[in-house]
mmCIF file of C-alpha atoms in Angstrom:
data_model
loop_
_atom_site.group_PDB
_atom_site.id
_atom_site.type_symbol
_atom_site.label_atom_id
_atom_site.label_comp_id
_atom_site.label_asym_id
_atom_site.label_seq_id
_atom_site.Cartn_x
_atom_site.Cartn_y
_atom_site.Cartn_z
ATOM 1 C CA MET Z 1 121.823 82.683 -109.465
ATOM 2 C CA ARG Z 2 125.516 80.896 -108.950
ATOM 3 C CA TYR Z 3 123.473 78.942 -106.866
ATOM 4 C CA VAL Z 4 120.598 77.970 -109.181
ATOM 5 C CA THR Z 5 123.371 77.655 -111.877
ATOM 6 C CA ILE Z 6 124.659 74.880 -109.958
ATOM 7 C CA LEU Z 7 121.552 72.935 -108.386
ATOM 8 C CA ILE Z 8 120.735 72.820 -112.358
ATOM 9 C CA LEU Z 9 123.638 71.009 -112.918
ATOM 10 C CA SER Z 10 124.480 68.700 -110.286
ATOM 11 C CA THR Z 11 120.394 67.925 -110.916
ATOM 12 C CA ALA Z 12 121.236 66.513 -114.548
ATOM 13 C CA LEU Z 13 124.601 64.770 -113.402
ATOM 14 C CA LEU Z 14 122.552 62.869 -111.085
ATOM 15 C CA PHE Z 15 119.533 62.291 -113.215
ATOM 16 C CA LEU Z 16 121.608 60.726 -116.242
ATOM 17 C CA ALA Z 17 123.808 59.045 -113.024
ATOM 18 C CA ASN Z 18 120.841 57.283 -111.787
ATOM 19 C CA ILE Z 19 120.192 55.958 -115.086
ATOM 20 C CA LEU Z 20 123.859 55.084 -115.799
ATOM 21 C CA PHE Z 21 124.141 53.224 -112.662
ATOM 22 C CA GLY Z 22 122.370 50.880 -110.600
ATOM 23 C CA SER Z 23 122.483 47.106 -109.397
ATOM 24 C CA VAL Z 24 123.143 45.664 -112.496
ATOM 25 C CA SER Z 25 125.970 47.063 -114.437
ATOM 26 C CA ILE Z 26 125.215 48.365 -118.178
ATOM 27 C CA PRO Z 27 128.137 50.215 -120.283
ATOM 28 C CA ALA Z 28 127.613 54.153 -120.577
ATOM 29 C CA ASP Z 29 127.399 53.649 -124.560
ATOM 30 C CA ALA Z 30 124.513 51.035 -124.474
ATOM 31 C CA VAL Z 31 122.270 53.291 -121.934
ATOM 32 C CA ILE Z 32 122.505 56.215 -124.922
ATOM 33 C CA ASN Z 33 122.297 54.086 -127.450
ATOM 34 C CA ILE Z 34 118.870 52.582 -125.631
ATOM 35 C CA LEU Z 35 117.732 56.613 -124.874
ATOM 36 C CA LEU Z 36 118.187 57.462 -127.863
ATOM 37 C CA GLY Z 37 115.846 54.616 -129.236
ATOM 38 C CA ASN Z 38 118.149 52.186 -130.496
ATOM 39 C CA GLU Z 39 118.011 48.350 -129.709
ATOM 40 C CA SER Z 40 121.058 46.816 -127.465
ATOM 41 C CA GLU Z 41 122.525 43.644 -127.604
ATOM 42 C CA LYS Z 42 120.612 42.419 -124.829
ATOM 43 C CA SER Z 43 116.868 42.811 -124.338
ATOM 44 C CA SER Z 44 117.224 42.864 -120.563
ATOM 45 C CA TRP Z 45 118.887 46.360 -120.551
ATOM 46 C CA ASN Z 46 116.312 47.747 -122.883
ATOM 47 C CA TYR Z 47 113.954 46.646 -120.097
ATOM 48 C CA ILE Z 48 116.197 47.759 -117.062
ATOM 49 C CA VAL Z 49 116.927 51.037 -118.971
ATOM 50 C CA VAL Z 50 113.426 52.370 -120.260
ATOM 51 C CA GLU Z 51 111.210 50.793 -117.687
ATOM 52 C CA SER Z 52 112.808 50.836 -114.166
ATOM 53 C CA ARG Z 53 115.778 53.295 -114.270
ATOM 54 C CA LEU Z 54 114.046 56.198 -116.120
ATOM 55 C CA PRO Z 55 111.216 56.357 -114.570
ATOM 56 C CA GLN Z 56 112.420 55.742 -111.221
ATOM 57 C CA ALA Z 57 114.406 58.750 -112.480
ATOM 58 C CA ILE Z 58 111.795 60.799 -112.810
ATOM 59 C CA THR Z 59 109.863 59.659 -110.066
ATOM 60 C CA ALA Z 60 112.925 61.089 -107.539
ATOM 61 C CA LEU Z 61 113.244 63.800 -109.133
ATOM 62 C CA LEU Z 62 109.393 65.076 -109.073
ATOM 63 C CA SER Z 63 108.606 63.690 -105.817
ATOM 64 C CA GLY Z 64 112.246 65.467 -103.967
ATOM 65 C CA MET Z 65 110.482 68.731 -105.693
ATOM 66 C CA ALA Z 66 107.180 68.092 -104.125
ATOM 67 C CA LEU Z 67 108.006 67.059 -100.876
ATOM 68 C CA SER Z 68 110.563 70.032 -100.362
ATOM 69 C CA VAL Z 69 108.316 72.505 -101.796
ATOM 70 C CA SER Z 70 105.068 71.312 -99.606
ATOM 71 C CA GLY Z 71 107.560 71.783 -96.573
ATOM 72 C CA LEU Z 72 108.464 75.094 -97.372
ATOM 73 C CA MET Z 73 104.890 75.883 -97.602
ATOM 74 C CA LEU Z 74 104.023 75.084 -94.619
ATOM 75 C CA GLN Z 75 106.503 75.828 -92.383
ATOM 76 C CA THR Z 76 106.212 79.359 -94.024
ATOM 77 C CA ALA Z 77 101.884 79.057 -93.437
ATOM 78 C CA PHE Z 78 102.168 77.955 -90.059
ATOM 79 C CA ARG Z 79 105.662 79.744 -88.791
ATOM 80 C CA ASN Z 80 106.888 76.444 -87.855
ATOM 81 C CA PRO Z 81 110.488 75.293 -88.474
ATOM 82 C CA LEU Z 82 109.589 72.108 -87.919
ATOM 83 C CA ALA Z 83 106.788 71.460 -89.890
ATOM 84 C CA ASP Z 84 106.097 69.136 -92.903
ATOM 85 C CA PRO Z 85 104.066 67.615 -95.255
ATOM 86 C CA SER Z 86 103.590 64.233 -92.400
ATOM 87 C CA ILE Z 87 102.493 66.791 -89.630
ATOM 88 C CA PHE Z 88 98.897 66.691 -90.628
ATOM 89 C CA GLY Z 89 98.686 63.017 -90.930
ATOM 90 C CA ILE Z 90 98.482 62.940 -94.613
ATOM 91 C CA SER Z 91 101.309 60.463 -94.756
ATOM 92 C CA SER Z 92 100.059 58.577 -92.242
ATOM 93 C CA GLY Z 93 96.792 58.250 -93.952
ATOM 94 C CA ALA Z 94 97.980 57.318 -97.093
ATOM 95 C CA GLY Z 95 99.686 54.370 -94.538
ATOM 96 C CA LEU Z 96 96.471 53.651 -93.360
ATOM 97 C CA GLY Z 97 95.155 53.553 -96.571
ATOM 98 C CA ALA Z 98 97.855 50.916 -98.103
ATOM 99 C CA ALA Z 99 97.349 48.677 -94.344
ATOM 100 C CA PHE Z 100 93.890 48.120 -95.119
ATOM 101 C CA VAL Z 101 94.382 46.551 -98.399
ATOM 102 C CA MET Z 102 97.927 44.877 -97.322
ATOM 103 C CA LEU Z 103 96.690 43.361 -93.994
ATOM 104 C CA LEU Z 104 92.844 43.766 -93.941
ATOM 105 C CA PHE Z 105 91.634 42.910 -97.610
ATOM 106 C CA GLY Z 106 94.853 40.394 -98.670
ATOM 107 C CA GLY Z 107 95.940 43.021 -101.437
ATOM 108 C CA THR Z 108 92.808 43.297 -103.432
ATOM 109 C CA MET Z 109 90.187 45.958 -103.825
ATOM 110 C CA THR Z 110 86.897 46.084 -105.301
ATOM 111 C CA ALA Z 111 85.091 49.204 -106.193
ATOM 112 C CA GLY Z 112 81.773 48.437 -107.837
ATOM 113 C CA GLN Z 113 82.616 46.183 -110.686
ATOM 114 C CA VAL Z 114 85.735 47.021 -111.304
ATOM 115 C CA SER Z 115 88.314 45.463 -108.732
ATOM 116 C CA PHE Z 116 92.489 46.221 -108.096
ATOM 117 C CA SER Z 117 95.238 44.392 -107.155
ATOM 118 C CA GLY Z 118 98.142 44.104 -106.354
ATOM 119 C CA TYR Z 119 100.437 47.431 -106.448
ATOM 120 C CA ALA Z 120 97.577 49.231 -108.179
ATOM 121 C CA ALA Z 121 95.711 48.213 -105.292
ATOM 122 C CA VAL Z 122 97.838 49.512 -102.286
ATOM 123 C CA PHE Z 123 98.094 52.603 -104.602
ATOM 124 C CA PHE Z 124 94.564 53.071 -104.802
ATOM 125 C CA GLY Z 125 94.369 52.254 -100.911
ATOM 126 C CA ALA Z 126 97.008 54.552 -99.900
ATOM 127 C CA PHE Z 127 95.740 57.338 -102.224
ATOM 128 C CA LEU Z 128 92.034 57.519 -100.797
ATOM 129 C CA GLY Z 129 93.438 56.966 -97.419
ATOM 130 C CA ALA Z 130 95.777 60.173 -97.865
ATOM 131 C CA MET Z 131 92.921 62.656 -99.465
ATOM 132 C CA ALA Z 132 90.304 61.567 -96.881
ATOM 133 C CA VAL Z 133 92.703 62.398 -93.854
ATOM 134 C CA MET Z 134 93.406 65.687 -95.856
ATOM 135 C CA ALA Z 135 89.048 66.206 -96.329
ATOM 136 C CA VAL Z 136 89.518 65.780 -92.713
ATOM 137 C CA VAL Z 137 91.860 68.469 -91.943
ATOM 138 C CA PHE Z 138 90.501 70.852 -94.800
ATOM 139 C CA ALA Z 139 87.194 70.300 -93.107
ATOM 140 C CA PHE Z 140 88.493 71.117 -89.279
ATOM 141 C CA SER Z 141 90.374 73.903 -91.220
ATOM 142 C CA LEU Z 142 87.250 75.720 -91.846
ATOM 143 C CA LEU Z 143 86.299 75.662 -88.251
ATOM 144 C CA VAL Z 144 90.089 76.525 -86.450
ATOM 145 C CA ARG Z 145 91.438 80.367 -87.349
ATOM 146 C CA ASN Z 146 94.563 79.615 -85.106
ATOM 147 C CA SER Z 147 97.647 77.853 -87.196
ATOM 148 C CA ALA Z 148 98.537 76.306 -84.143
ATOM 149 C CA MET Z 149 95.441 74.959 -82.722
ATOM 150 C CA LEU Z 150 95.138 73.413 -86.652
ATOM 151 C CA LEU Z 151 98.551 71.843 -86.230
ATOM 152 C CA ILE Z 152 97.748 70.433 -83.375
ATOM 153 C CA VAL Z 153 94.838 68.929 -85.197
ATOM 154 C CA GLY Z 154 96.768 67.782 -87.286
ATOM 155 C CA ILE Z 155 98.738 65.771 -85.322
ATOM 156 C CA MET Z 156 96.226 64.015 -83.577
ATOM 157 C CA ILE Z 157 94.703 62.827 -86.487
ATOM 158 C CA GLY Z 158 98.231 60.642 -87.633
ATOM 159 C CA TYR Z 159 98.439 60.021 -84.241
ATOM 160 C CA ILE Z 160 94.954 58.312 -84.787
ATOM 161 C CA ALA Z 161 95.463 56.820 -88.134
ATOM 162 C CA SER Z 162 99.003 55.387 -86.446
ATOM 163 C CA SER Z 163 96.588 53.665 -83.824
ATOM 164 C CA ALA Z 164 94.707 52.074 -86.596
ATOM 165 C CA ILE Z 165 97.906 50.949 -88.129
ATOM 166 C CA SER Z 166 99.371 49.443 -85.279
ATOM 167 C CA LEU Z 167 95.791 47.370 -84.651
ATOM 168 C CA LEU Z 168 95.825 45.984 -88.367
ATOM 169 C CA ASN Z 169 99.229 44.999 -88.456
ATOM 170 C CA PHE Z 170 97.897 42.640 -84.797
ATOM 171 C CA PHE Z 171 95.782 41.194 -86.752
ATOM 172 C CA ALA Z 172 97.491 40.763 -90.012
ATOM 173 C CA THR Z 173 98.954 38.056 -91.601
ATOM 174 C CA GLU Z 174 102.871 37.170 -91.245
ATOM 175 C CA GLU Z 175 102.967 37.380 -94.878
ATOM 176 C CA GLY Z 176 100.611 40.842 -95.253
ATOM 177 C CA VAL Z 177 102.643 42.315 -92.394
ATOM 178 C CA LYS Z 178 105.984 42.034 -94.382
ATOM 179 C CA SER Z 179 104.582 43.547 -97.377
ATOM 180 C CA TYR Z 180 103.285 46.205 -95.486
ATOM 181 C CA LEU Z 181 106.515 46.831 -94.053
ATOM 182 C CA VAL Z 182 108.399 46.824 -97.247
ATOM 183 C CA TRP Z 183 106.041 49.235 -98.859
ATOM 184 C CA GLY Z 184 107.117 51.132 -95.261
ATOM 185 C CA LEU Z 185 110.527 51.634 -96.307
ATOM 186 C CA GLY Z 186 109.916 54.013 -99.193
ATOM 187 C CA SER Z 187 111.119 53.331 -102.869
ATOM 188 C CA PHE Z 188 111.384 55.731 -105.738
ATOM 189 C CA GLY Z 189 110.755 52.629 -107.988
ATOM 190 C CA GLY Z 190 106.856 52.150 -107.752
ATOM 191 C CA VAL Z 191 106.330 54.200 -110.606
ATOM 192 C CA SER Z 192 106.496 52.066 -113.419
ATOM 193 C CA MET Z 193 106.041 54.025 -117.370
ATOM 194 C CA ARG Z 194 102.332 53.434 -118.048
ATOM 195 C CA GLN Z 195 102.040 54.809 -114.150
ATOM 196 C CA LEU Z 196 104.407 57.839 -115.403
ATOM 197 C CA PRO Z 197 102.043 60.058 -117.265
ATOM 198 C CA LEU Z 198 98.830 60.332 -114.107
ATOM 199 C CA PHE Z 199 102.021 60.840 -111.222
ATOM 200 C CA THR Z 200 103.857 63.444 -113.235
ATOM 201 C CA THR Z 201 100.330 65.469 -114.498
ATOM 202 C CA VAL Z 202 99.526 65.312 -110.907
ATOM 203 C CA THR Z 203 102.720 66.229 -109.552
ATOM 204 C CA ILE Z 204 103.671 69.207 -111.847
ATOM 205 C CA LEU Z 205 100.080 71.187 -111.656
ATOM 206 C CA SER Z 206 99.882 71.221 -108.240
ATOM 207 C CA LEU Z 207 103.819 72.256 -108.326
ATOM 208 C CA LEU Z 208 102.515 74.840 -110.765
ATOM 209 C CA SER Z 209 99.872 75.794 -108.701
ATOM 210 C CA SER Z 210 101.979 76.424 -105.650
ATOM 211 C CA LEU Z 211 103.880 78.772 -107.574
ATOM 212 C CA LEU Z 212 101.057 81.139 -107.707
ATOM 213 C CA LEU Z 213 101.064 81.268 -103.469
ATOM 214 C CA ILE Z 214 104.418 82.564 -103.583
ATOM 215 C CA LYS Z 215 102.924 86.763 -103.345
ATOM 216 C CA PRO Z 216 100.939 85.859 -100.547
ATOM 217 C CA LEU Z 217 103.212 83.773 -98.693
ATOM 218 C CA ASN Z 218 105.982 86.652 -99.085
ATOM 219 C CA ILE Z 219 103.512 89.021 -97.228
ATOM 220 C CA ILE Z 220 102.192 86.131 -94.901
ATOM 221 C CA GLN Z 221 105.594 85.908 -93.379
ATOM 222 C CA LEU Z 222 105.462 89.316 -91.905
ATOM 223 C CA GLY Z 223 102.951 88.296 -89.632
ATOM 224 C CA ARG Z 224 99.008 87.690 -90.053
ATOM 225 C CA SER Z 225 97.653 90.594 -89.155
ATOM 226 C CA TYR Z 226 99.941 92.686 -91.197
ATOM 227 C CA ALA Z 227 98.716 90.453 -94.130
ATOM 228 C CA GLU Z 228 95.711 91.154 -93.776
ATOM 229 C CA ASN Z 229 95.581 94.949 -93.040
ATOM 230 C CA LEU Z 230 97.129 94.463 -96.999
ATOM 231 C CA GLY Z 231 94.172 92.373 -97.844
ATOM 232 C CA ILE Z 232 95.690 88.891 -98.225
ATOM 233 C CA ARG Z 233 92.776 86.870 -96.420
ATOM 234 C CA THR Z 234 95.044 84.209 -94.853
ATOM 235 C CA HIS Z 235 92.553 82.090 -93.980
ATOM 236 C CA VAL Z 236 91.967 81.289 -97.740
ATOM 237 C CA VAL Z 237 95.890 80.894 -98.736
ATOM 238 C CA ARG Z 238 96.373 78.649 -95.468
ATOM 239 C CA ASN Z 239 93.119 76.266 -97.196
ATOM 240 C CA CYS Z 240 94.395 76.827 -100.302
ATOM 241 C CA LEU Z 241 98.011 75.757 -98.944
ATOM 242 C CA LEU Z 242 96.211 72.473 -97.416
ATOM 243 C CA VAL Z 243 94.912 71.309 -100.996
ATOM 244 C CA ILE Z 244 98.323 71.898 -102.346
ATOM 245 C CA THR Z 245 100.456 70.430 -100.405
ATOM 246 C CA GLY Z 246 97.989 67.635 -99.154
ATOM 247 C CA LEU Z 247 97.243 67.101 -103.438
ATOM 248 C CA LEU Z 248 101.602 66.318 -103.214
ATOM 249 C CA THR Z 249 102.537 64.108 -100.448
ATOM 250 C CA ALA Z 250 99.363 62.016 -100.966
ATOM 251 C CA VAL Z 251 100.331 61.278 -105.039
ATOM 252 C CA VAL Z 252 104.020 60.807 -103.201
ATOM 253 C CA THR Z 253 103.539 58.435 -100.799
ATOM 254 C CA SER Z 254 100.726 56.436 -102.346
ATOM 255 C CA PHE Z 255 103.503 55.945 -105.379
ATOM 256 C CA CYS Z 256 106.570 56.075 -103.170
ATOM 257 C CA GLY Z 257 106.098 55.113 -99.630
ATOM 258 C CA PRO Z 258 106.074 57.548 -96.632
ATOM 259 C CA VAL Z 259 109.342 59.229 -97.965
ATOM 260 C CA SER Z 260 110.834 60.453 -94.625
ATOM 261 C CA PHE Z 261 112.893 64.124 -93.334
ATOM 262 C CA ILE Z 262 113.294 65.155 -97.659
ATOM 263 C CA GLY Z 263 110.691 67.179 -96.913
ATOM 264 C CA LEU Z 264 111.240 68.816 -93.369
ATOM 265 C CA ALA Z 265 114.577 69.106 -94.005
ATOM 266 C CA VAL Z 266 115.497 70.783 -97.805
ATOM 267 C CA PRO Z 267 113.613 74.060 -96.956
ATOM 268 C CA HIS Z 268 116.240 74.506 -94.180
ATOM 269 C CA LEU Z 269 119.063 73.835 -96.144
ATOM 270 C CA SER Z 270 117.628 76.064 -99.206
ATOM 271 C CA ARG Z 271 117.584 78.836 -96.520
ATOM 272 C CA MET Z 272 121.257 78.053 -95.328
ATOM 273 C CA MET Z 273 122.616 78.468 -99.281
ATOM 274 C CA ILE Z 274 120.772 81.803 -100.186
ATOM 275 C CA ARG Z 275 119.998 83.191 -97.236
ATOM 276 C CA THR Z 276 116.601 84.959 -98.148
ATOM 277 C CA SER Z 277 113.212 84.437 -97.338
ATOM 278 C CA HIS Z 278 112.021 85.969 -100.428
ATOM 279 C CA HIS Z 279 110.007 83.024 -102.256
ATOM 280 C CA GLY Z 280 110.368 84.350 -105.129
ATOM 281 C CA ILE Z 281 113.610 82.876 -104.993
ATOM 282 C CA LEU Z 282 113.756 80.428 -102.288
ATOM 283 C CA MET Z 283 110.697 78.140 -103.802
ATOM 284 C CA PRO Z 284 112.273 77.203 -107.385
ATOM 285 C CA VAL Z 285 115.657 76.685 -105.120
ATOM 286 C CA THR Z 286 113.581 74.469 -102.545
ATOM 287 C CA MET Z 287 112.613 72.656 -105.345
ATOM 288 C CA LEU Z 288 115.771 72.083 -107.077
ATOM 289 C CA THR Z 289 117.382 71.166 -103.876
ATOM 290 C CA GLY Z 290 114.488 69.146 -103.245
ATOM 291 C CA SER Z 291 115.488 67.063 -106.883
ATOM 292 C CA VAL Z 292 118.909 66.835 -106.152
ATOM 293 C CA VAL Z 293 118.740 65.044 -102.410
ATOM 294 C CA ALA Z 294 116.114 62.587 -104.024
ATOM 295 C CA LEU Z 295 118.519 61.606 -106.945
ATOM 296 C CA PHE Z 296 121.612 61.172 -104.547
ATOM 297 C CA CYS Z 297 119.140 59.050 -101.921
ATOM 298 C CA ASN Z 298 117.619 56.986 -105.033
ATOM 299 C CA LEU Z 299 121.307 56.933 -106.025
ATOM 300 C CA ILE Z 300 123.110 55.199 -103.378
ATOM 301 C CA SER Z 301 119.674 53.197 -102.352
ATOM 302 C CA THR Z 302 120.586 51.596 -106.161
ATOM 303 C CA LEU Z 303 124.018 51.341 -105.894
ATOM 304 C CA PRO Z 304 125.343 47.193 -106.023
ATOM 305 C CA SER Z 305 125.256 45.840 -103.083
ATOM 306 C CA SER Z 306 124.827 42.055 -102.102
ATOM 307 C CA ALA Z 307 122.073 42.478 -100.185
ATOM 308 C CA GLY Z 308 120.203 44.264 -102.385
ATOM 309 C CA LEU Z 309 118.323 47.524 -102.580
ATOM 310 C CA ILE Z 310 118.691 49.919 -99.605
ATOM 311 C CA PRO Z 311 115.275 51.388 -98.490
ATOM 312 C CA LEU Z 312 115.145 55.063 -99.270
ATOM 313 C CA ASN Z 313 114.479 55.616 -95.902
ATOM 314 C CA ALA Z 314 117.471 53.792 -94.285
ATOM 315 C CA ILE Z 315 119.287 56.512 -96.133
ATOM 316 C CA THR Z 316 116.955 60.098 -96.145
ATOM 317 C CA PRO Z 317 117.760 60.720 -92.263
ATOM 318 C CA VAL Z 318 121.085 59.741 -92.536
ATOM 319 C CA LEU Z 319 120.857 63.323 -94.577
ATOM 320 C CA GLY Z 320 118.206 65.120 -92.975
ATOM 321 C CA ALA Z 321 118.402 64.875 -89.762
ATOM 322 C CA PRO Z 322 121.304 66.406 -89.183
ATOM 323 C CA VAL Z 323 120.265 69.185 -90.536
ATOM 324 C CA VAL Z 324 117.443 69.764 -88.046
ATOM 325 C CA ILE Z 325 119.404 69.150 -85.289
ATOM 326 C CA PHE Z 326 121.542 72.163 -86.841
ATOM 327 C CA VAL Z 327 118.478 74.743 -87.180
ATOM 328 C CA ILE Z 328 117.287 73.425 -83.722
ATOM 329 C CA MET Z 329 120.812 74.378 -82.519
ATOM 330 C CA ARG Z 330 120.574 77.849 -83.925
ATOM 331 C CA LYS Z 331 117.177 78.252 -82.827
ATOM 332 C CA MET Z 332 118.046 77.648 -79.518
ATOM 333 C CA GLY Z 333 121.059 80.063 -79.870
ATOM 334 C CA GLY Z 334 123.598 76.808 -79.538
ATOM 335 C CA ILE Z 335 125.426 78.100 -83.016
ATOM 336 C CA ASP Z 336 125.876 81.334 -84.469
#
């Protein structure tokens, strides 16, 4: 309970810090007035706080929860400490969809009478790519009962998507390659206030769905045979889990780019803090820890710098890699 209180307070403080601080210096009292619905002395400050910092902070909070809980469920269901949302190639699928839009179609997509351009086209392409890969993995999951084999299938699908992206980069224009590289660096600032309701609704509904898997995940930890003897249909739980994690990863990746290490490292960090594997406690703590980590990374990336904004994926590995190395060393017996 102590850790939960600390995490809630940390989330609230970091959320406020993300709104108060940024690349543009705005007085704290002006920010508070804007949040209360009052006009500031500069119209640009209103735009920065309401249209940029607020949706970015909400996106970081929800994205951290989504990626972290996805990593936790995958690590539990597949009994693999190195499983994360990208292991099934869903992130690569989103990257492939974005690559098609930016590198092949010049940033424009047409579906019947509807045409998308700019960021809307990139989001639409990335989401379609992620969901297409998820559909392929789900189809294999109906045929492959062995979880280890399904992991290998997912990794191979990710390699195929990465190979296709490399080919598209090779034949693309210089401008297209640059746009794709910027998207691949990751950013929580890609969700506008107009897009926020869609992002928030899909993410929250998926997170609530993940809470329904707490009981079966607790039983699956004890072994597949034991779980099936208790009446748990493990392959059904696994398929439901794939749909939920696939949807969470697809939404976050299509809006924010392929954010690395949060889904892999945060579940281990949560386990080390509370020292329990009971998902009734572990899953909420993982969500809160993910939001804290994501908000902290976003705060660092948006702090004033002469070089502009720092890429998100230049920060997350610095925080996540040491956690993963520690877990590997402990599994190998190098650390007590």
